[in-house]
Amino acid sequence: MSKKILVFSMAMLLVGALTVTGFAQKVISVQYGEPWKPIFESAIEEFEKTTGAKVDRMLIPYGVVFVEKMTLDLAAGAAGDVIMVDGSMIADTVEAGYIRELDGYVKDWADWDQYYPAFQAMGSYKGHAYGIVLETAANAILWYWKPNFEKAGIPMPWKPKDWDEVLETAERIKERVPGVEYPLYIPMGSKWGEGATCCGIYSQILGADTSAGDRNRLWNYTTEKWIGSSPAIERALNFYREIFFVRKLSPTDAMYAPDVWGEWRRLMREGKIGIGQGGSWEWAEFWPEAERPPEEERGELLAWAGLPGSGHPGTPPIQTISGGWTVAMNARVKDPDLAWEFLRILNSKERMAKWLGAAGKLSMRKDSAEVPEYAENEFLVEIGKLLPYSDYRDALAGYATVSRYVQQAMEKVAVDGLTAAEATEWYNNKLIEEFGKDKVETIK
Amino acid sequence: MRYSKTVAIHIPLIIVFLFALIPLTWLVLASVNPAASPAAKIPSRMTMENFGRTFSGRPLHWTLNSLLIAGSTATLVLFLSTMAAYPFSRVRFFGANILLYGLVFLRTVPVSSFMLPIYLIFIKLNLVNTYLSVILTLSVLNIPFALLLLKGFYDTIPTVFEEASWIDGCSRWKSIFRIVLPQCGPGLAVAWFMTFMFAWGEFLIPLILLRKIELMPLSVGIFTTYGEYGVVNYGLLSSMSLLYAIPPILMYILIQKNLVKGMVGYVKG
Amino acid sequence: MRENTKLIVGMLSPTLIFLIFLLVAVGWAFYASFTDIMLIGPAAKSPQVIGLRNYERLFRDPFFYNSLVKSAIYTGSVVASQCALGLFLAVLMHHKGVKIKSAVAAAVTMSWIIPDIVKVYTWGAFVHYEGTLNSILRVVGVPPVRWLSEKPLGVSIIGNVWGGTAFSMILFLSALETVPPQFYEAAEVDGASSWQKFIAITLPLTAPVILIDLFLITIWTFGYFTFVYGLTGGGPGHATEIAPVFIYNESFRLYKIGYGAAISFIMTAMVAMACIGYLILLRRMERV
């Protein structure tokens, strides 16, 4: 009898020890922002079920400036094993030694080939993969509020062919619809931060000149220099000067509100904006979830047009830009195989496509079209047609700094009223101060 | 008092009264308005829904975190500076003034410039993601001001009683507890209250040192609600703000009588 | 003497141990101000000591001068207004028979003790284009103004006066309680007017307190980040980019924490100089 008890308790101890060690060894931490909660939660659930490992959730709540919190965590060495890095910051993050190369993993991952090359590149640096793109969008399209267009007598669907037409339409709204406070709203300035660059002026710079010889970029890929001064930069800045300073089509207070995103969405859904430049994701996000009208009703109020090029010779009829968040692995990860397993589960075909469809975000994978929840979303089909006109940020090491100076140059013309040439010169000098004379060039 | 003088005194006071209260009135109105916006309107319909959401789940939990953090910080600071202020007041020692004001000046260095080293220290101590890290940081930041206040308060208390007690064979420590501290009520109350207020309102430090949303104080929680779904929900925010403002207001009511007396510490500092 | 030493050591050391923590952190930042350390990029991995380069850069940076000017205007206006208004209120309330004293004191204090974030939020709504201020102005026939884009620094200053005057008011009420009432009674017998009493009695007796008030609120206002950052983020452009906001922007949005630290120390030195000025004045006054 006592022997039986002994054996039994030994067995229990053994089982206990196994479970304890099992749990103690297998834990990974995953750090993500609250807007991505649905897809991360579903992946965590599946990951815990299939691997038996535990996930330590490090949720960065809404309203917190995600990039700043994440960067500080990385700098202090306290970030999670799996983290999110904005596509534009991959290079700077790699250079800082914060994230781990994934070449060995993606090589054996069948899904990797399903990613369009441009999106593979967005998560890569110097030919090595570091981040897997989680979502994308057309970051700059022109939203317009239909009732305001009706009141102003502007025919719809509205398809502007160049910047002048955009400005003229906005002036017409300003004259005829007194309730509109912001006839033409475009993100601007340092409080908008990267939003002012990627949803704002970047598409204008790209659409201001022909793409030959990288004339419409911030970085020249042939000479490997930052472009400090070019007709494209000057034209784009002049467009902002016209909107904010010369024609007064947008007061600046909303650009510095405590929550610029919240304020912009509120102004739009209350009909206080005529035309607003923003991301394709706004189709859903202009409204809080509880108040969001069904798609047909939304279609009565809201429509969009592609953002035209400047109208100079050789510029495209439509221009937009795509960015996206990536998921990456912390360089300090203790169990990279387990972290990869999580990334694999997170980025599976079905989960990805269903989430993108529900969130109204564009896919970066070819196989999303095979999943009905994504393929049958009419809005995404329409927006998807913009992708051939889409371009990408020159997100090399130093981009974060460059982008900041672009935002400040916007303020120079929009708030201080400097001419576009003066602001471009200021920008050029800032880049020279930052990178040295031999890393900055001028395009005539 | 002459009539005209009474009027002359009351008019500016009434203007200031209105100036102080009008912005707060909006806060109260918006909290019961189902369609709240920045505009000042009497709501066409009253709702308690915002308060319902405020007094359930996360916000209430955040409030408890805030109480724990601010209460512990204030108590710890009070404990340390009550002791440390005594020698500054009673004993002449080399470098006393330099030390005291040096500490105050150290606090003029903006916190954002040494946030990263604070973070690194707590990682070394393995205390990241604990209330303790936040309480310690906030305490350190508040000690200089509490020290200044309490030192000034001790200065107002005559030394004769202490000296008499030493002659009676009372030890110095004993005399502090028996004679000095009982006279310091208002000063201690104000030092505690000022620290509590500071810690209650602090946002950046808990945001950086804590990483679990369950551990966050209400200051971070309100920010979270600010950007929830990227849309400003004025009604909910207003009701949460009111909840957030209640504890300091209650504390104020409790120590109201002592506040003016306790500030003597700064007056004599 | 031995007992004194024991007392000093025994009572001070717990606090000093705590403060080592602050010294280490500030010391680290001081060292960082001589390096090119950033939060991202190659300078995050291996920062280089660059001597005084950050400080040289600073004195060539127009945004630094801008933040100096903005900080001087902001801190100067806020401190002067809070101090003057606080003293004014305290003197009014100190009169006997003021019935609404506690109501006014409570209202003013209320806007002080509400947490910073609530202050930003409430004041932001008050000066919003659609907000209460414009509604009031409309009643008196003034067309609405976009305060946050047209008078950003002004509304930040007034907002801080709204949210901070209570401290000075309470401090001066406290100071006035220590003035023996006989002084005023004697002056009344001599037939002095209110103004004469203020100049002859109140002001000289409260002068040291005024200096202490100035000393404390200068330190607090100069370093007060949350209110302006929340209200305007330093904008439009750099119109309200006061020192703490500038430091934050350089350190966390441009990721240059070494440079940010250098700015911090220069700014701190400036505040410290102003405050030492107050202290020297105070010393002189106490000697007289």
Short mmCIF file of C-alpha atoms in Angstrom, two decimals, chain C residues 85-231:
data_model
loop_
_atom_site.label_atom_id
_atom_site.label_comp_id
_atom_site.label_asym_id
_atom_site.label_seq_id
_atom_site.Cartn_x
_atom_site.Cartn_y
_atom_site.Cartn_z
CA LEU C 85 -3.02 87.82 -9.55
CA GLY C 86 -2.33 85.55 -6.58
CA LEU C 87 -1.27 88.48 -4.44
CA PHE C 88 -4.21 90.57 -5.60
CA LEU C 89 -6.69 87.81 -4.75
CA ALA C 90 -5.09 87.14 -1.40
CA VAL C 91 -5.20 90.81 -0.44
CA LEU C 92 -8.86 91.10 -1.47
CA MET C 93 -9.79 87.99 0.43
CA HIS C 94 -7.88 89.09 3.46
CA HIS C 95 -10.39 91.89 4.01
CA LYS C 96 -12.85 91.19 6.75
CA GLY C 97 -16.41 90.47 5.75
CA VAL C 98 -15.80 89.12 2.27
CA LYS C 99 -18.63 86.63 2.07
CA ILE C 100 -17.66 84.80 -1.10
CA LYS C 101 -14.08 84.21 0.03
CA SER C 102 -14.28 80.45 0.34
CA ALA C 103 -16.29 80.07 -2.85
CA VAL C 104 -13.68 81.99 -4.87
CA ALA C 105 -10.83 80.20 -3.17
CA ALA C 106 -12.45 76.85 -3.91
CA ALA C 107 -13.06 77.71 -7.58
CA VAL C 108 -9.51 78.94 -8.14
CA THR C 109 -8.05 75.98 -6.31
CA MET C 110 -10.22 73.57 -8.25
CA SER C 111 -8.62 74.55 -11.53
CA TRP C 112 -5.22 74.06 -9.90
CA ILE C 113 -5.69 70.62 -8.35
CA ILE C 114 -7.27 68.91 -11.33
CA PRO C 115 -4.63 66.71 -12.98
CA ASP C 116 -2.58 68.08 -15.87
CA ILE C 117 -4.22 65.99 -18.54
CA VAL C 118 -7.66 67.17 -17.46
CA LYS C 119 -6.35 70.73 -17.52
CA VAL C 120 -5.12 70.35 -21.08
CA TYR C 121 -8.32 68.73 -22.18
CA THR C 122 -10.61 71.25 -20.49
CA TRP C 123 -8.64 74.30 -21.56
CA GLY C 124 -8.23 72.91 -25.07
CA ALA C 125 -12.01 72.62 -25.39
CA PHE C 126 -12.50 76.08 -23.89
CA VAL C 127 -10.35 77.80 -26.53
CA HIS C 128 -11.35 75.46 -29.37
CA TYR C 129 -12.88 77.19 -32.40
CA GLU C 130 -16.26 75.71 -31.51
CA GLY C 131 -15.61 76.11 -27.79
CA THR C 132 -16.96 78.09 -24.87
CA LEU C 133 -14.73 81.13 -25.26
CA ASN C 134 -15.93 81.82 -28.78
CA SER C 135 -19.54 81.22 -27.72
CA ILE C 136 -19.18 83.86 -25.01
CA LEU C 137 -17.53 86.27 -27.44
CA ARG C 138 -20.31 85.75 -29.95
CA VAL C 139 -22.84 86.87 -27.34
CA VAL C 140 -21.00 90.18 -26.99
CA GLY C 141 -20.73 90.48 -30.75
CA VAL C 142 -17.11 89.46 -31.35
CA PRO C 143 -16.62 87.11 -34.31
CA PRO C 144 -15.07 83.72 -33.43
CA VAL C 145 -11.29 83.47 -33.41
CA ARG C 146 -9.09 80.45 -34.12
CA TRP C 147 -7.19 80.88 -30.90
CA LEU C 148 -4.90 77.90 -31.29
CA SER C 149 -3.61 79.00 -34.68
CA GLU C 150 -3.76 82.78 -34.24
CA LYS C 151 -2.80 83.37 -30.60
CA PRO C 152 -1.26 80.04 -29.57
CA LEU C 153 1.27 81.41 -27.09
CA GLY C 154 -1.29 83.76 -25.57
CA VAL C 155 -3.87 81.07 -24.87
CA SER C 156 -1.15 78.78 -23.48
CA ILE C 157 -0.07 81.51 -21.08
CA ILE C 158 -3.59 82.37 -19.97
CA GLY C 159 -4.38 78.68 -19.65
CA ASN C 160 -1.47 78.20 -17.31
CA VAL C 161 -2.52 81.23 -15.28
CA TRP C 162 -5.99 79.72 -15.05
CA GLY C 163 -4.61 76.40 -13.91
CA GLY C 164 -1.81 77.56 -11.64
CA THR C 165 -2.60 80.79 -9.83
CA ALA C 166 -4.02 78.98 -6.79
CA PHE C 167 -0.56 78.14 -5.49
CA SER C 168 0.48 81.78 -5.27
CA MET C 169 -2.87 82.76 -3.84
CA ILE C 170 -2.66 80.21 -1.02
CA LEU C 171 0.96 81.10 -0.38
CA PHE C 172 0.12 84.79 -0.01
CA LEU C 173 -2.95 84.09 2.10
CA SER C 174 -0.62 82.17 4.32
CA ALA C 175 1.85 85.05 4.41
CA LEU C 176 -0.86 87.60 5.19
CA GLU C 177 -2.02 85.55 8.16
CA THR C 178 1.37 86.12 9.72
CA VAL C 179 1.02 89.91 9.48
CA PRO C 180 -0.18 91.16 12.86
CA PRO C 181 -3.64 92.78 12.43
CA GLN C 182 -2.58 95.62 14.73
CA PHE C 183 -0.50 97.05 11.88
CA TYR C 184 -3.58 97.54 9.75
CA GLU C 185 -5.64 98.79 12.66
CA ALA C 186 -3.03 101.42 13.45
CA ALA C 187 -2.94 102.50 9.80
CA GLU C 188 -6.73 102.76 9.71
CA VAL C 189 -6.65 105.02 12.74
CA ASP C 190 -4.27 107.23 10.75
CA GLY C 191 -6.83 107.25 7.92
CA ALA C 192 -4.75 105.34 5.37
CA SER C 193 -6.44 104.23 2.14
CA SER C 194 -6.37 100.60 1.01
CA TRP C 195 -3.67 101.35 -1.49
CA GLN C 196 -1.53 103.13 1.10
CA LYS C 197 -1.91 100.20 3.45
CA PHE C 198 -0.87 97.84 0.68
CA ILE C 199 2.23 99.87 -0.14
CA ALA C 200 3.24 100.64 3.42
CA ILE C 201 2.44 97.38 5.19
CA THR C 202 1.52 94.46 2.96
CA LEU C 203 4.15 94.81 0.31
CA PRO C 204 7.22 95.21 2.55
CA LEU C 205 6.11 92.39 4.81
CA THR C 206 5.32 90.01 1.99
CA ALA C 207 8.30 90.91 -0.19
CA PRO C 208 10.38 87.87 0.82
CA VAL C 209 7.38 85.64 0.16
CA ILE C 210 6.97 87.19 -3.26
CA LEU C 211 10.56 86.23 -4.00
CA ILE C 212 10.02 82.68 -2.78
CA ASP C 213 6.87 82.47 -4.86
CA LEU C 214 8.77 83.71 -7.90
CA PHE C 215 11.57 81.24 -7.20
CA LEU C 216 9.26 78.23 -7.03
CA ILE C 217 6.88 79.05 -9.85
CA THR C 218 9.74 79.98 -12.16
CA ILE C 219 11.23 76.52 -11.69
CA TRP C 220 7.87 74.82 -12.10
CA THR C 221 6.67 76.87 -15.07
CA PHE C 222 9.92 76.65 -16.95
CA GLY C 223 9.97 72.86 -16.79
CA TYR C 224 6.22 72.38 -17.24
CA PHE C 225 5.93 70.15 -20.29
CA THR C 226 2.51 68.54 -20.29
CA PHE C 227 0.29 71.59 -20.65
CA VAL C 228 1.83 73.20 -23.72
CA TYR C 229 2.74 69.90 -25.36
CA GLY C 230 -0.80 68.65 -24.99
CA LEU C 231 -2.40 71.89 -26.09
#
